[in-house]
């Protein structure tokens, strides 16, 4: 048996008959930028996130960058986030002119440790970017409370968390804005690049729509310089079609997670994902922790079970961020976990037998490695 880490082909095959006619229509009309599919997708995705407005953009990175710029972030500002995220989070911060300030993670949820945020705040702090890592929301009430007391913006990096819930509220619906990625492997993925910002603040969304379109208010009328950061029409058609299945796909991911849990919970060498009672995670990734991580990953790969590492090096230890002045030991939890995390195969179409084979193989390998 082969267990791929991610299988997009099966999902695409099921929905292609619905997508091809839309492609035909768009290609025949030769209107590839803007148009009704974009507007409709924005309405539909805002509704999915339980927000009033949405601006579709070219990537999750653009979503974060435009959100920061539209929020008024500028040179010299400080933005608080976590070191265990994809570099897009901090690229957006730097590209808005600001400086990333890291806070260690909660040992149970792997999201920002809310008890450490206040000590990272300085007079230069302007915003917090909680990352809803692996598809589980950060502890938003605590974050919003701190943000209110210190007058900080909250920009949710929901790039892995389409449809996740926190106390019944959707990821992306709690901060000033929520930022999403539609990179192909995300829970909602385009046939290429894509992203979106959702918000209840009409002005912020208008600014983002200008930023994505060279700062244009109207064609060739520029109040400022912007970017080329639009979602294209073919992608909007794909995303509109896929959005109709997202709830179903997310619940299949949750079912797969529940099966992993049932099969692996007795294995004491492994720490399984933890969902607090206020959380409904959408398992963009299913990440376990194990001391013998590197050897286990290698053994699994020899059994055709493909796994991933998200992320092997915390950002504060990346060479590009040496100038920020962090060192080994700055964020002990994030550093320890980076050596132990292992992302198991996870996607909606994953079969019961594949999960069983994966769990069985993990047990066998650990028996061999640790003499369990
Ligand atoms: C994928 C991702 C991004 C960036 O999204 P792109 O669409 O690839 O630009 C940002 N943050 C996190 C946490 C992500 O997983």
Tab-separated table of C-alpha atoms and ligand atoms in Angstrom:
chain	number	residue	atom	x	y	z
A	1	UNK	CA	0.000	0.000	0.000
A	2	UNK	CA	1.138	3.538	-0.758
A	3	UNK	CA	-0.015	6.350	1.511
A	4	UNK	CA	0.668	9.729	-0.077
A	5	UNK	CA	1.028	12.736	2.193
A	6	UNK	CA	-1.526	14.576	0.074
A	7	UNK	CA	-3.561	13.464	-2.944
A	8	UNK	CA	-5.042	16.324	-4.956
A	9	UNK	CA	-5.717	14.237	-8.059
A	10	UNK	CA	-8.598	12.242	-6.594
A	11	UNK	CA	-10.353	15.374	-5.371
A	12	UNK	CA	-9.869	17.149	-8.688
A	13	UNK	CA	-11.153	14.187	-10.687
A	14	UNK	CA	-14.450	14.312	-8.787
A	15	UNK	CA	-15.136	17.982	-9.505
A	16	UNK	CA	-13.555	18.499	-12.922
A	17	UNK	CA	-16.837	17.861	-14.784
A	18	UNK	CA	-18.213	20.937	-13.008
A	19	UNK	CA	-15.137	23.052	-13.594
A	20	UNK	CA	-14.486	22.414	-17.299
A	21	UNK	CA	-17.665	24.177	-18.507
A	22	UNK	CA	-16.713	27.235	-16.413
A	23	UNK	CA	-13.231	27.217	-17.935
A	24	UNK	CA	-14.775	27.006	-21.385
A	25	UNK	CA	-17.031	29.947	-20.658
A	26	UNK	CA	-14.173	32.071	-19.296
A	27	UNK	CA	-11.760	31.155	-22.070
A	28	UNK	CA	-14.344	31.801	-24.763
A	29	UNK	CA	-15.203	35.187	-23.285
A	30	UNK	CA	-11.451	35.894	-22.901
A	31	UNK	CA	-12.044	37.856	-19.695
A	32	UNK	CA	-9.423	36.441	-17.398
A	33	UNK	CA	-9.163	39.245	-14.868
A	34	UNK	CA	-11.992	40.472	-12.660
A	35	UNK	CA	-15.636	39.881	-13.552
A	36	UNK	CA	-18.564	38.114	-12.012
A	37	UNK	CA	-16.749	35.012	-10.755
A	38	UNK	CA	-14.500	37.206	-8.613
A	39	UNK	CA	-17.402	39.161	-7.127
A	40	UNK	CA	-19.462	36.061	-6.529
A	41	UNK	CA	-16.549	34.242	-4.964
A	42	UNK	CA	-15.949	37.191	-2.641
A	43	UNK	CA	-19.588	37.160	-1.530
A	44	UNK	CA	-19.621	33.406	-1.058
A	45	UNK	CA	-16.333	33.238	0.808
A	46	UNK	CA	-17.293	36.148	3.092
A	47	UNK	CA	-20.473	34.265	3.912
A	48	UNK	CA	-18.554	31.053	4.581
A	49	UNK	CA	-16.332	32.962	7.041
A	50	UNK	CA	-19.363	34.776	8.501
A	51	UNK	CA	-17.940	38.141	7.505
A	52	UNK	CA	-19.463	41.053	5.648
A	53	UNK	CA	-16.707	41.619	3.082
A	54	UNK	CA	-13.981	39.834	1.211
A	55	UNK	CA	-11.175	40.906	-1.098
A	56	UNK	CA	-9.801	38.109	-3.283
A	57	UNK	CA	-6.065	38.412	-3.863
A	58	UNK	CA	-3.247	36.513	-5.500
A	59	UNK	CA	-1.919	34.581	-2.489
A	60	UNK	CA	-2.027	34.184	1.266
A	61	UNK	CA	1.186	36.185	1.420
A	62	UNK	CA	-0.487	39.079	-0.433
A	63	UNK	CA	-3.484	38.766	1.889
A	64	UNK	CA	-1.257	39.262	4.936
A	65	UNK	CA	0.873	41.986	3.364
A	66	UNK	CA	-2.105	43.982	2.087
A	67	UNK	CA	-3.891	43.596	5.436
A	68	UNK	CA	-0.877	45.028	7.277
A	69	UNK	CA	-0.477	47.922	4.837
A	70	UNK	CA	-4.220	48.668	4.867
A	71	UNK	CA	-4.089	48.576	8.661
A	72	UNK	CA	-1.578	51.439	8.535
A	73	UNK	CA	1.524	49.439	9.511
A	74	UNK	CA	4.714	51.229	8.571
A	75	UNK	CA	8.488	51.436	8.948
A	76	UNK	CA	9.636	50.875	12.511
A	77	UNK	CA	6.459	49.223	13.811
A	78	UNK	CA	6.648	45.908	15.626
A	79	UNK	CA	4.296	43.000	14.961
A	80	UNK	CA	3.968	40.063	17.316
A	81	UNK	CA	3.717	36.541	15.923
A	82	UNK	CA	5.058	33.018	16.434
A	83	UNK	CA	8.324	31.399	15.256
A	84	UNK	CA	6.647	28.111	14.219
A	85	UNK	CA	4.932	29.294	11.073
A	86	UNK	CA	5.596	29.452	7.351
A	87	UNK	CA	7.888	32.330	6.426
A	88	UNK	CA	5.066	34.097	4.540
A	89	UNK	CA	3.783	35.396	7.892
A	90	UNK	CA	7.029	37.230	8.632
A	91	UNK	CA	7.728	38.185	5.003
A	92	UNK	CA	4.453	40.097	5.028
A	93	UNK	CA	5.517	41.849	8.231
A	94	UNK	CA	8.932	42.830	6.860
A	95	UNK	CA	7.518	43.877	3.487
A	96	UNK	CA	5.080	46.234	5.197
A	97	UNK	CA	8.141	47.894	6.773
A	98	UNK	CA	7.665	46.417	10.228
A	99	UNK	CA	9.748	44.055	12.353
A	100	UNK	CA	8.588	40.599	13.467
A	101	UNK	CA	8.662	40.011	17.227
A	102	UNK	CA	8.313	36.377	18.206
A	103	UNK	CA	6.491	34.865	21.160
A	104	UNK	CA	6.873	31.203	22.145
A	105	UNK	CA	4.004	28.752	21.687
A	106	UNK	CA	1.543	27.085	24.015
A	107	UNK	CA	2.838	23.561	24.709
A	108	UNK	CA	-0.630	22.024	24.273
A	109	UNK	CA	-2.010	23.717	21.163
A	110	UNK	CA	1.238	24.810	19.418
A	111	UNK	CA	-0.390	28.213	18.858
A	112	UNK	CA	0.793	31.500	20.364
A	113	UNK	CA	1.221	31.327	24.152
A	114	UNK	CA	-1.162	34.090	25.205
A	115	UNK	CA	0.466	34.332	28.639
A	116	UNK	CA	3.685	35.553	26.984
A	117	UNK	CA	2.265	38.198	24.671
A	118	UNK	CA	2.211	41.119	27.105
A	119	UNK	CA	5.902	40.877	27.916
A	120	UNK	CA	6.686	41.212	24.193
A	121	UNK	CA	4.720	44.445	23.806
A	122	UNK	CA	6.705	47.698	23.495
A	123	UNK	CA	5.620	51.243	22.556
A	124	UNK	CA	6.365	50.259	18.926
A	125	UNK	CA	3.995	47.268	18.891
A	126	UNK	CA	1.119	47.811	16.466
A	127	UNK	CA	-0.409	44.405	15.787
A	128	UNK	CA	-0.598	40.736	16.694
A	129	UNK	CA	-0.761	38.047	14.018
A	130	UNK	CA	-2.032	34.829	15.586
A	131	UNK	CA	-1.444	31.895	13.228
A	132	UNK	CA	-4.194	29.258	13.384
A	133	UNK	CA	-1.630	26.531	12.915
A	134	UNK	CA	-2.493	23.167	11.337
A	135	UNK	CA	-6.150	24.259	11.146
A	136	UNK	CA	-6.781	25.008	14.816
A	137	UNK	CA	-7.617	28.501	16.086
A	138	UNK	CA	-5.382	30.301	18.559
A	139	UNK	CA	-6.948	31.362	21.878
A	140	UNK	CA	-8.644	34.404	20.355
A	141	UNK	CA	-10.517	35.762	23.392
A	142	UNK	CA	-7.268	36.237	25.294
A	143	UNK	CA	-5.598	37.763	22.217
A	144	UNK	CA	-8.474	40.172	21.531
A	145	UNK	CA	-8.499	41.214	25.168
A	146	UNK	CA	-4.779	42.082	25.133
A	147	UNK	CA	-5.157	43.818	21.772
A	148	UNK	CA	-7.951	45.981	23.096
A	149	UNK	CA	-6.035	46.971	26.225
A	150	UNK	CA	-2.917	47.937	24.244
A	151	UNK	CA	-4.745	49.266	21.192
A	152	UNK	CA	-3.278	46.716	18.766
A	153	UNK	CA	-4.656	45.377	15.503
A	154	UNK	CA	-5.377	41.665	15.282
A	155	UNK	CA	-4.702	40.124	11.877
A	156	UNK	CA	-5.558	36.431	11.787
A	157	UNK	CA	-3.292	34.232	9.704
A	158	UNK	CA	-6.026	31.736	8.830
A	159	UNK	CA	-4.115	30.372	5.821
A	160	UNK	CA	-4.389	26.831	7.239
A	161	UNK	CA	-7.778	27.177	8.895
A	162	UNK	CA	-10.643	27.650	6.397
A	163	UNK	CA	-13.761	26.762	8.386
A	164	UNK	CA	-12.078	26.113	11.756
A	165	UNK	CA	-14.046	27.343	14.758
A	166	UNK	CA	-13.275	28.987	18.079
A	167	UNK	CA	-16.198	28.984	20.533
A	168	UNK	CA	-18.480	28.641	17.519
A	169	UNK	CA	-16.870	31.531	15.627
A	170	UNK	CA	-15.169	30.979	12.314
A	171	UNK	CA	-11.420	31.396	11.768
A	172	UNK	CA	-10.881	34.778	10.186
A	173	UNK	CA	-14.027	36.278	11.692
A	174	UNK	CA	-12.603	37.521	14.974
A	175	UNK	CA	-9.755	39.952	14.283
A	176	UNK	CA	-9.887	43.154	12.234
A	177	UNK	CA	-9.247	40.896	9.247
A	178	UNK	CA	-8.731	37.222	8.474
A	179	UNK	CA	-6.182	36.215	5.840
A	180	UNK	CA	-6.476	33.053	3.765
A	181	UNK	CA	-4.377	31.175	1.241
A	182	UNK	CA	-5.750	29.057	-1.598
A	183	UNK	CA	-2.420	27.461	-2.432
A	184	UNK	CA	-3.318	24.061	-3.980
A	185	UNK	CA	-2.622	21.984	-0.858
A	186	UNK	CA	-4.683	24.124	1.533
A	187	UNK	CA	-8.131	22.947	2.727
A	188	UNK	CA	-9.577	25.154	-0.034
A	189	UNK	CA	-7.070	25.117	-2.883
A	190	UNK	CA	-6.993	26.763	-6.301
A	191	UNK	CA	-5.470	25.338	-9.499
A	192	UNK	CA	-2.586	27.717	-8.876
A	193	UNK	CA	-2.127	30.643	-6.506
A	194	UNK	CA	-4.847	32.465	-4.601
A	195	UNK	CA	-5.718	34.194	-1.367
A	196	UNK	CA	-8.320	36.366	0.334
A	197	UNK	CA	-8.850	38.836	3.146
A	198	UNK	CA	-12.190	38.881	4.967
A	199	UNK	CA	-13.417	41.596	7.311
A	200	UNK	CA	-16.460	43.472	8.589
A	201	UNK	CA	-14.594	46.742	7.982
A	202	UNK	CA	-15.599	48.095	4.586
A	203	UNK	CA	-12.843	50.726	4.477
A	204	UNK	CA	-10.088	48.189	5.083
A	205	UNK	CA	-11.458	45.916	2.363
A	206	UNK	CA	-11.682	48.859	-0.072
A	207	UNK	CA	-8.039	49.717	0.647
A	208	UNK	CA	-7.035	46.118	0.011
A	209	UNK	CA	-8.955	46.086	-3.272
A	210	UNK	CA	-6.974	49.170	-4.286
A	211	UNK	CA	-3.667	47.694	-3.126
A	212	UNK	CA	-4.213	44.542	-5.193
A	213	UNK	CA	-4.875	46.643	-8.298
A	214	UNK	CA	-1.934	49.083	-8.552
A	215	UNK	CA	-3.585	51.557	-6.216
A	216	UNK	CA	-6.267	52.307	-8.798
A	217	UNK	CA	-9.527	53.874	-7.680
A	218	UNK	CA	-10.701	53.699	-11.262
A	219	UNK	CA	-8.825	52.703	-14.373
A	220	UNK	CA	-5.684	54.896	-14.582
A	221	UNK	CA	-6.660	56.914	-11.502
A	222	UNK	CA	-4.073	56.352	-8.788
A	223	UNK	CA	-4.171	57.705	-5.260
A	224	UNK	CA	-1.191	55.629	-4.292
A	225	UNK	CA	1.054	52.898	-5.625
A	226	UNK	CA	-0.179	49.370	-5.132
A	227	UNK	CA	0.698	45.919	-6.333
A	228	UNK	CA	-0.339	43.411	-8.941
A	229	UNK	CA	-2.099	41.147	-6.473
A	230	UNK	CA	-5.417	40.113	-7.990
A	231	UNK	CA	-6.954	36.657	-7.966
A	232	UNK	CA	-7.579	35.608	-11.568
A	233	UNK	CA	-10.966	34.608	-12.928
A	234	UNK	CA	-10.169	30.966	-13.689
A	235	UNK	CA	-9.082	30.488	-10.066
A	236	UNK	CA	-12.242	32.182	-8.779
A	237	UNK	CA	-14.329	29.701	-10.797
A	238	UNK	CA	-12.371	26.775	-9.328
A	239	UNK	CA	-12.703	28.143	-5.809
A	240	UNK	CA	-16.449	28.799	-6.158
A	241	UNK	CA	-16.969	25.203	-7.208
A	242	UNK	CA	-14.771	23.767	-4.462
A	243	UNK	CA	-16.229	26.004	-1.753
A	244	UNK	CA	-19.494	24.064	-2.018
A	245	UNK	CA	-17.652	20.954	-0.801
A	246	UNK	CA	-15.489	22.557	1.863
A	247	UNK	CA	-17.719	21.768	4.866
A	248	UNK	CA	-17.940	18.139	3.744
A	249	UNK	CA	-14.183	17.908	3.126
A	250	UNK	CA	-13.434	19.452	6.512
A	251	UNK	CA	-15.672	16.968	8.275
A	252	UNK	CA	-13.928	14.113	6.449
A	253	UNK	CA	-10.621	15.509	7.712
A	254	UNK	CA	-12.050	15.526	11.248
A	255	UNK	CA	-13.198	11.921	10.825
A	256	UNK	CA	-9.725	10.935	9.670
A	257	UNK	CA	-8.231	12.702	12.681
A	258	UNK	CA	-10.620	10.858	14.998
A	259	UNK	CA	-9.563	7.527	13.490
A	260	UNK	CA	-5.858	8.341	13.909
A	261	UNK	CA	-6.609	9.246	17.519
A	262	UNK	CA	-8.489	6.025	18.193
A	263	UNK	CA	-5.700	3.931	16.705
A	264	UNK	CA	-2.770	5.790	18.248
A	265	UNK	CA	-3.951	7.050	21.620
A	266	UNK	CA	-2.529	4.065	23.520
A	267	UNK	CA	0.975	4.616	22.133
A	268	UNK	CA	2.769	6.429	24.919
A	269	UNK	CA	5.789	7.453	22.812
A	270	UNK	CA	3.519	9.702	20.720
A	271	UNK	CA	1.809	12.979	21.575
A	272	UNK	CA	-1.357	13.419	19.515
A	273	UNK	CA	-2.960	16.752	18.519
A	274	UNK	CA	-4.882	18.358	21.361
A	275	UNK	CA	-8.188	20.129	20.750
A	276	UNK	CA	-9.348	22.298	23.664
A	277	UNK	CA	-13.098	22.126	24.273
A	278	UNK	CA	-13.543	25.542	22.610
A	279	UNK	CA	-11.899	24.407	19.401
A	280	UNK	CA	-13.205	22.782	16.255
A	281	UNK	CA	-10.098	22.180	14.178
A	282	UNK	CA	-10.137	21.443	10.449
A	283	UNK	CA	-6.882	19.440	10.371
A	284	UNK	CA	-5.106	21.060	7.481
A	285	UNK	CA	-2.305	18.950	8.930
A	286	UNK	CA	-2.357	16.086	11.406
A	287	UNK	CA	0.796	16.562	13.444
A	288	UNK	CA	2.059	14.161	16.085
A	289	UNK	CA	5.143	14.490	18.264
A	290	UNK	CA	7.670	11.744	18.846
A	291	UNK	CA	11.251	11.742	20.166
A	292	UNK	CA	12.491	9.317	17.503
A	293	UNK	CA	11.065	11.550	14.779
A	294	UNK	CA	13.816	11.400	12.145
A	295	UNK	CA	14.200	7.641	12.312
A	296	UNK	CA	10.448	7.069	12.346
A	297	UNK	CA	9.989	9.299	9.303
A	298	UNK	CA	12.670	7.382	7.421
A	299	UNK	CA	11.205	3.985	8.320
A	300	UNK	CA	7.718	5.087	7.301
A	301	UNK	CA	8.994	6.382	4.003
A	302	UNK	CA	10.563	2.961	3.335
A	303	UNK	CA	7.048	1.541	3.827
A	304	UNK	CA	5.678	4.068	1.257
A	305	UNK	CA	4.025	6.216	3.919
A	306	UNK	CA	4.844	9.830	3.159
A	307	UNK	CA	5.023	12.390	5.931
A	308	UNK	CA	6.069	16.034	6.277
A	309	UNK	CA	7.676	18.483	8.716
A	310	UNK	CA	5.839	21.728	9.469
A	311	UNK	CA	8.226	23.313	10.170
A	312	UNK	CA	11.698	21.833	10.691
A	313	UNK	CA	13.433	25.119	11.640
A	314	UNK	CA	11.707	27.820	13.705
A	315	UNK	CA	11.889	31.159	11.920
A	316	UNK	CA	14.000	32.880	14.592
A	317	UNK	CA	16.800	30.407	13.840
A	318	UNK	CA	16.657	30.916	10.053
A	319	UNK	CA	19.747	32.637	8.671
A	320	UNK	CA	17.669	35.393	7.117
A	321	UNK	CA	16.546	36.503	10.597
A	322	UNK	CA	19.922	36.569	12.392
A	323	UNK	CA	19.684	40.381	12.457
A	324	UNK	CA	16.614	40.120	14.706
A	325	UNK	CA	18.970	39.044	17.484
A	326	UNK	CA	17.324	35.816	18.605
A	327	UNK	CA	19.390	32.725	19.391
A	328	UNK	CA	19.140	29.066	20.221
A	329	UNK	CA	17.178	28.922	23.451
A	330	UNK	CA	15.108	32.065	22.776
A	331	UNK	CA	11.901	30.028	22.348
A	332	UNK	CA	12.418	26.640	24.026
A	333	UNK	CA	9.001	25.129	23.265
A	334	UNK	CA	9.033	25.998	19.565
A	335	UNK	CA	12.628	24.745	19.306
A	336	UNK	CA	11.950	21.464	21.107
A	337	UNK	CA	8.806	20.782	19.079
A	338	UNK	CA	10.523	21.488	15.763
A	339	UNK	CA	12.668	18.384	16.435
A	340	UNK	CA	9.702	16.183	17.371
A	341	UNK	CA	6.821	17.077	15.050
A	342	UNK	CA	5.763	14.781	12.228
A	343	UNK	CA	2.863	15.536	9.879
A	344	UNK	CA	1.027	12.323	8.965
A	345	UNK	CA	-0.881	11.832	5.702
A	346	UNK	CA	-4.051	13.962	5.850
A	347	UNK	CA	-6.603	14.852	3.196
A	348	UNK	CA	-10.357	14.283	2.894
A	349	UNK	CA	-10.110	11.320	0.511
A	350	UNK	CA	-7.651	9.383	2.712
A	351	UNK	CA	-9.017	5.849	3.100
A	352	UNK	CA	-9.662	3.989	6.349
A	353	UNK	CA	-7.222	1.249	5.269
A	354	UNK	CA	-4.528	3.847	4.642
A	355	UNK	CA	-4.961	5.308	8.122
A	356	UNK	CA	-4.961	1.834	9.650
A	357	UNK	CA	-1.819	0.882	7.725
A	358	UNK	CA	-0.139	4.134	8.806
A	359	UNK	CA	-1.042	3.639	12.476
A	360	UNK	CA	0.021	-0.042	12.395
A	361	UNK	CA	3.313	0.876	10.749
A	362	UNK	CA	4.001	3.607	13.304
A	363	UNK	CA	3.489	1.105	16.101
A	364	UNK	CA	5.751	-1.480	14.452
A	365	UNK	CA	8.484	1.069	13.761
A	366	UNK	CA	8.387	2.387	17.316
A	367	UNK	CA	8.586	-1.152	18.596
A	368	UNK	CA	11.728	-1.625	16.566
A	369	UNK	CA	13.203	1.805	17.405
A	370	UNK	CA	12.277	2.096	21.050
A	371	UNK	CA	11.617	-1.506	21.997
A	372	UNK	CA	8.089	-0.527	22.997
B	1	LIG	C1	0.271	28.871	3.142
B	1	LIG	C2	0.515	29.841	4.237
B	1	LIG	C3	0.759	31.202	3.998
B	1	LIG	C4	1.008	31.774	2.629
B	1	LIG	O1	0.093	31.509	1.664
B	1	LIG	P1	0.501	31.560	0.098
B	1	LIG	O2	-0.806	31.490	-0.575
B	1	LIG	O3	1.381	30.394	-0.162
B	1	LIG	O4	1.187	32.860	-0.142
B	1	LIG	C5	0.857	32.045	5.080
B	1	LIG	N1	0.773	31.593	6.339
B	1	LIG	C6	0.580	30.291	6.611
B	1	LIG	C7	0.465	29.863	8.038
B	1	LIG	C8	0.462	29.372	5.573
B	1	LIG	O5	0.293	28.079	5.857
